[in-house]
Amino acid sequence: MGKLDRFTPTSPLKRLVWTIGIVATAFMVMAPVYLLVKYSISDMESINTGGLPVPLWPYHPTFAVFSYLFTDPEFWQVVLNSLWIAIGTVLLSSLLGVPAAYVLARYKVPFRRAILIGIISVRLFPDISSVIPISVFFISLNLYSSFSGVILAHTLLALPYVIFIGMSAFEGIPRDIEEQAMTMGANQFQIFFRILLPIAIPGLAAAAIYTFLLSWDEFIFAHFLLDPGGKIQTLTLYLRSRITFQPPQNLLAAISVCLSLPVIIFSFAVQKYMISGMTAGSVK
Amino acid sequence: MSELIIKNIQKFYGDHKVIDKLDLQINSGEFVTLLGPSGCGKTTLLRMIAGLETIDGGELYIGGRKANNIPAQKRRIAMVFQSYALFPHMSVKNNIVFGLRIKGMELHDMFTRLDWVLPLLGLEGLENRLPREISGGQRQRVALARALVLDPDVLLLDEPLSNLDTALREMAMEELKRVHRQVGKTIIYVTHNQAEAMTMSERIAVMNAGHLEQYDTPGALYRHPRTMFSAEFIGSPSANFIPGTIEIKNGELVLNSEIGLLEIDETRKDYLRNFSGRSVVAGIRPQDIILSSTRTHRRASDSHVTLGVELIENHGDRSFVLGRFENGLPVRFMAANDSDYRTDARVEVLIDGRCIHLFDPETRQNILEK
Amino acid sequence: MKSGQEQFPSAARLKSILPLWPLLPAAFYLITFLFVVLSYLLYLSFSTASGAFPTLATAGNVFAMNEFRQAFVSTLLFVIVGTPLELVAGLALAMLIYKPFFLRSIVRTLFIIPLAVPGLVTATLLFIIFDSNGGFMNHILMGKYWFFPHVIRHAVDWRGAQWSALSVAMIGKIWRDVPISMLILLGGINAIDPELFDAAKTMGAGLRQRFRYVILPLIIPAISSVLLLRSIEMWKEFIFPYILAGRYHLLGTLIEFLYMEWGGKYEHEAAFVALVLVGCIVVSVAVFMFLVDIVRRMVSDVR
């Protein structure tokens, strides 16, 4: 009867209040995104208004900051760095996480519950607390200010998500298929690579995208593990370094747009999985 | 004072008509069942009466008050849901008095009502249990108690027995009848189970595809189905339908059907003379097809037909037989278990002309019952 | 014979554990990091730059720091104020969209946009909007637009005062994370059989009573989930106060400040604060569980 609910009679007043609530919330949610885009295409006159109200739409919309960014080799360098780190994180965390997810989803693992709670706690542990010991450790291993150091750290953050999303991808496959293959004489490897992996690919791809995004917009570990004056900087660090006492607002906004665009686009592609990742552990 | 009148009522989901101009009148204190297959709109109609669905056209009067725009909270109705919808976090007692509490009733009166309803439904001793701690039958009774205690003008029951097993269901049916006799409330009961409807109701509204097929007492529904749908839906197993034409043969009015000539009883002949030459569909209940060997005396209105026995379903005292006429038309009938027939045998049956219901193949209406 | 009997179960055990080997790399990875993080954290916290270990000198230094005490109090306030706000906001959003309606899935997608915007970007935007000099928010509050009344006379230096800087950080944090609490609560509400609402309605309960007596008690598990998970996130918060509250530290930003600003001089103190932060979370989770247990017992007494 759930679907009939929408026809439940409600008074016009309640309906009005509800509509206002929806519209107001939608506005609150959209306004910052709008403002971000607006600032990124603002000309200087629309920013330094000399006391006049900041216009809701720039006087002379311009892509000047973007063309400045896109011709700046340093910008391309940090984008590439972020890209490499994110790809490295995806590869490493998938390599480690997918087999683990498969086993946790498919086998009777002793202390399974404790293991799952342990994996969730990795996520609940404050990054800002773990980053200090990891930095000190990496400095001693000569991993400071290197790609691999950041990739290793980001993999630590991503692994719980890969395992959880991967688990639900494998759990969604009916056990019969596996048993059918077993009766036909397939071994563990063949079952995994020929049957389960191809079926689980969409879910695993979502985990990979999620991991990519997590690494792409990560700030804390990049900030601690990369020398601020060093060669390797990421896009988030690049943005942070531009936030100074009186920064050019349109430049900040333009970098922000470049940073968030892939995140926003891909987030909606993997919305379902992202939600399950975000709310994992909320159901006891 | 608590009669219910439904006039021309309509319901749309988008372009789809769920209830199409339906009229229904229910007397004060009457037990009426809305009966029909799933998707016929019976639950929607009940929810419209409850105020849980908007009314898109027509009028609804409860106890003389026009109720179209009265919200569910103020309609003076009470409803028992299919899932019982007991509040899982409240004890049996709190579930029952929830509505009274909402209305701000005095504690003393609340307990008077509670003391009345608990023994009425045999719920003494369960007051402090949670819904998950009692059995399905008990939950059903709590749901009923919770509705009765509100002292509603109209009590609405939405398939309240469908989650019970057969034995419990029969007990619950008896109990519901007893409760109805004791409290005398107007009850509207929704079910797709014709046996439930036949056993309990004073009148049954047979619904199909959003409209009313027939509204009658159980006996009248069985004996005088007004449409082919009623004949098919009421009675178990459902009626056999055999196409034919009404003809005059040798000066006698007969039904020339696909399984041969069938006699028509004297009382209807005069009226049916106007229909000679018309094609009709004969509806014959399985109970009205009788093995010739079991009847000694013959009536003028009896016709004899032979058929092959294909399947026998033993029901203990009698069997339900699936047969096939010589022309290949299937037929279902009932036979006593002590009579002589077996699978693959050919048997002769007789059909009493008085029990043949004649329908118009176009309108699917009974050509005699108006 | 006897030894054979003993061998049989262990061999069976081995056979059942053997296929679990793909778990090992991830387990090794996580356990190594866990070991490194905990041991280094403890070691750094209880040692000094001059190599003394174990010592409480670092702890003493931290507790003597004015910044630490301030950061601790600010963080506590941040958690105590921010978590309920996020809960209430999430509940409000969930109540708006818990019933099916036309285009609900689109509205829901719209409502989770904040999750898709990186925290650093949201913080940067708030940095721009709450600028003291010609910032959008100041212009709005000064009544420069037709759509908003004149509230303040002079531009406010939002990032220049502790309470306003941390409030702006909290606004950012809540704006970004409210969809998560909305989704958890929505899950809780949608798990309720809609017939319960209908039943309450036919029994005379209005909107408010349905919320009070039906929805609220049935989503207590979801609510406690939100409070628990989101309060941990509030303790951990770094990026918003880091960008928006500069020198008005929370524990998270204090760690960064101690580690980064002094050329490694306060590395050990930073580690100790990090340890304190972990301790705060553990203690607050324990306190929370205790309170939930009490509430649960009270509810079951009332029934």
Coordinates of C-alpha atoms in Angstrom, one line a residue, chain B residues 145-360:
Chain B
A145 CA -10.1 -4.4 20.3
R146 CA -8.1 -1.3 19.4
A147 CA -10.8 -0.4 16.8
L148 CA -13.8 -1.3 18.9
V149 CA -12.7 0.6 21.9
L150 CA -13.0 3.9 19.9
D151 CA -16.7 3.3 19.7
P152 CA -16.8 4.2 16.0
D153 CA -19.9 4.8 13.9
V154 CA -18.4 2.5 11.3
L155 CA -15.9 -0.3 11.7
L156 CA -13.7 -0.9 8.7
L157 CA -11.9 -4.2 8.3
D158 CA -9.3 -4.7 5.6
E159 CA -8.7 -8.4 5.1
P160 CA -8.1 -8.9 8.8
L161 CA -8.0 -12.7 8.6
S162 CA -5.8 -13.2 5.6
N163 CA -2.7 -13.6 7.8
L164 CA -4.2 -16.4 9.9
D165 CA -4.0 -20.1 9.1
T166 CA -7.2 -22.0 8.3
A167 CA -8.1 -23.2 11.7
L168 CA -7.5 -19.9 13.4
R169 CA -9.4 -18.1 10.6
E170 CA -12.5 -20.1 11.2
M171 CA -12.4 -19.3 14.9
A172 CA -11.8 -15.7 14.2
M173 CA -14.8 -15.6 11.8
E174 CA -17.1 -17.0 14.5
E175 CA -15.7 -14.5 17.0
L176 CA -16.1 -11.6 14.6
K177 CA -19.8 -12.6 14.1
R178 CA -20.3 -12.8 17.8
V179 CA -18.7 -9.5 18.4
H180 CA -20.9 -7.9 15.7
R181 CA -24.0 -9.3 17.4
Q182 CA -22.9 -8.0 20.8
V183 CA -21.8 -4.5 19.8
G184 CA -24.2 -4.0 16.8
K185 CA -21.8 -1.7 14.9
T186 CA -22.0 -1.1 11.2
I187 CA -19.1 -3.2 9.8
I188 CA -17.6 -2.9 6.4
Y189 CA -15.4 -5.9 5.7
V190 CA -13.0 -6.3 2.8
T191 CA -11.9 -9.7 1.5
H192 CA -11.1 -11.6 -1.6
N193 CA -12.2 -14.8 0.1
Q194 CA -15.8 -15.7 -0.9
A195 CA -16.2 -18.2 1.9
E196 CA -15.4 -15.5 4.5
A197 CA -17.9 -13.2 2.9
M198 CA -20.7 -15.8 2.6
T199 CA -20.2 -16.9 6.3
M200 CA -20.2 -13.5 8.0
S201 CA -22.0 -10.9 6.0
E202 CA -25.6 -9.8 5.9
R203 CA -25.0 -8.3 2.5
I204 CA -22.2 -8.6 0.1
A205 CA -21.1 -6.1 -2.5
V206 CA -19.3 -7.9 -5.3
M207 CA -16.8 -5.6 -7.0
N208 CA -14.9 -6.0 -10.2
A209 CA -12.6 -3.6 -12.0
G210 CA -13.8 -0.6 -9.9
H211 CA -17.5 -1.1 -10.3
L212 CA -20.2 -2.9 -8.3
E213 CA -21.3 -6.2 -9.9
Q214 CA -24.1 -7.1 -7.4
Y215 CA -25.1 -6.1 -4.0
D216 CA -27.2 -8.7 -2.2
T217 CA -27.6 -11.1 0.7
P218 CA -25.3 -14.2 0.5
G219 CA -28.3 -16.4 -0.4
A220 CA -29.6 -14.2 -3.2
L221 CA -26.0 -13.9 -4.6
Y222 CA -25.7 -17.6 -4.7
R223 CA -29.2 -18.4 -6.1
H224 CA -29.6 -15.4 -8.4
P225 CA -26.3 -14.2 -9.7
R226 CA -26.9 -11.0 -11.6
T227 CA -23.8 -11.1 -13.8
M228 CA -21.5 -13.8 -15.1
F229 CA -18.8 -12.4 -12.8
S230 CA -20.9 -12.9 -9.7
A231 CA -21.7 -16.5 -10.8
E232 CA -18.0 -17.1 -11.3
F233 CA -16.8 -15.5 -8.1
I234 CA -19.5 -16.7 -5.7
G235 CA -19.7 -20.4 -4.9
S236 CA -16.8 -22.8 -4.9
P237 CA -15.8 -24.2 -7.3
S238 CA -17.0 -21.5 -9.7
A239 CA -19.8 -22.0 -12.1
N240 CA -19.5 -23.7 -15.5
F241 CA -20.3 -21.6 -18.5
I242 CA -21.8 -23.2 -21.6
P243 CA -22.7 -21.1 -24.7
G244 CA -26.0 -21.8 -26.5
T245 CA -29.2 -20.3 -28.0
I246 CA -32.7 -20.2 -26.8
E247 CA -34.9 -21.9 -29.4
I248 CA -38.3 -23.3 -29.9
K249 CA -38.2 -27.0 -30.8
N250 CA -41.5 -28.9 -31.4
G251 CA -43.4 -26.0 -29.8
E252 CA -41.3 -26.3 -26.6
L253 CA -38.8 -23.7 -25.5
V254 CA -35.4 -25.2 -25.0
L255 CA -31.8 -24.2 -24.7
N256 CA -29.8 -25.5 -27.6
S257 CA -26.4 -25.5 -26.0
E258 CA -23.0 -26.7 -27.2
I259 CA -23.5 -29.9 -25.1
G260 CA -26.9 -30.6 -26.5
L261 CA -30.5 -29.6 -25.8
L262 CA -31.2 -28.5 -22.2
E263 CA -34.6 -28.3 -20.7
I264 CA -35.9 -25.0 -19.3
D265 CA -38.2 -25.1 -16.3
E266 CA -41.9 -24.2 -16.8
T267 CA -41.9 -21.1 -14.5
R268 CA -39.5 -19.2 -16.7
K269 CA -40.7 -20.3 -20.1
D270 CA -43.3 -17.6 -20.6
Y271 CA -40.9 -14.9 -19.9
L272 CA -38.1 -16.5 -22.0
R273 CA -40.3 -16.8 -25.1
N274 CA -39.4 -13.2 -25.9
F275 CA -35.8 -14.3 -26.1
S276 CA -36.1 -17.1 -28.5
G277 CA -33.4 -17.0 -31.1
R278 CA -31.1 -15.2 -28.8
S279 CA -27.6 -16.5 -28.0
V280 CA -26.9 -16.9 -24.3
V281 CA -24.4 -18.3 -21.9
A282 CA -25.7 -20.8 -19.5
G283 CA -24.1 -20.7 -16.0
I284 CA -24.4 -23.9 -14.1
R285 CA -23.0 -24.4 -10.6
P286 CA -21.0 -27.6 -10.0
Q287 CA -23.4 -28.4 -7.2
D288 CA -26.3 -28.4 -9.7
I289 CA -24.8 -31.1 -12.0
I290 CA -25.8 -34.4 -10.5
L291 CA -24.9 -38.0 -11.4
S292 CA -28.0 -39.6 -12.9
S293 CA -27.4 -42.7 -10.9
T294 CA -27.8 -40.9 -7.6
R295 CA -31.3 -39.6 -8.3
T296 CA -34.3 -41.9 -8.6
H297 CA -37.1 -39.5 -9.3
R298 CA -37.1 -37.4 -12.4
R299 CA -38.4 -33.9 -13.0
A300 CA -39.7 -32.5 -16.2
S301 CA -37.0 -29.8 -16.1
D302 CA -34.1 -32.3 -16.0
S303 CA -31.8 -32.9 -19.0
H304 CA -29.4 -35.8 -19.4
V305 CA -25.9 -35.4 -20.7
T306 CA -23.1 -37.8 -20.9
L307 CA -19.5 -36.9 -20.2
G308 CA -16.0 -38.4 -19.6
V309 CA -14.4 -38.2 -16.1
E310 CA -10.9 -36.8 -16.3
L311 CA -9.9 -36.0 -12.8
I312 CA -11.3 -36.7 -9.3
E313 CA -10.3 -34.6 -6.4
N314 CA -11.3 -36.3 -3.2
H315 CA -12.6 -34.0 -0.5
G316 CA -13.6 -36.7 2.0
D317 CA -17.4 -36.8 2.0
R318 CA -17.6 -35.9 -1.7
S319 CA -15.4 -35.3 -4.6
F320 CA -14.9 -32.6 -7.0
V321 CA -14.9 -34.0 -10.5
L322 CA -13.4 -32.5 -13.7
G323 CA -15.1 -33.9 -16.7
R324 CA -15.3 -33.2 -20.4
F325 CA -18.4 -33.2 -22.6
E326 CA -18.3 -35.1 -25.9
N327 CA -17.6 -31.9 -27.8
G328 CA -14.5 -31.2 -25.7
L329 CA -16.0 -28.6 -23.4
P330 CA -14.7 -29.0 -19.8
V331 CA -17.1 -29.2 -16.9
R332 CA -16.7 -29.3 -13.1
F333 CA -19.2 -30.9 -10.8
M334 CA -19.5 -32.4 -7.3
A335 CA -20.4 -36.0 -6.6
A336 CA -21.0 -37.9 -3.4
N337 CA -18.2 -40.4 -2.7
D338 CA -20.4 -43.4 -2.4
S339 CA -21.6 -43.2 -5.9
D340 CA -20.2 -45.2 -8.8
Y341 CA -17.7 -43.3 -11.1
R342 CA -14.0 -43.4 -11.7
T343 CA -11.4 -41.8 -13.9
D344 CA -11.8 -42.3 -17.7
A345 CA -15.3 -43.6 -17.2
R346 CA -18.2 -42.2 -19.1
V347 CA -21.1 -41.1 -16.9
E348 CA -24.5 -39.7 -17.3
V349 CA -25.3 -36.5 -15.4
L350 CA -28.5 -34.6 -15.2
I351 CA -28.9 -30.8 -15.1
D352 CA -31.9 -29.3 -13.4
G353 CA -33.3 -26.6 -15.7
R354 CA -34.3 -24.5 -12.7
C355 CA -30.7 -24.1 -11.8
I356 CA -29.5 -22.8 -15.1
H357 CA -28.6 -19.1 -15.0
L358 CA -28.8 -17.5 -18.4
F359 CA -26.5 -14.6 -19.3
D360 CA -26.3 -12.3 -22.2

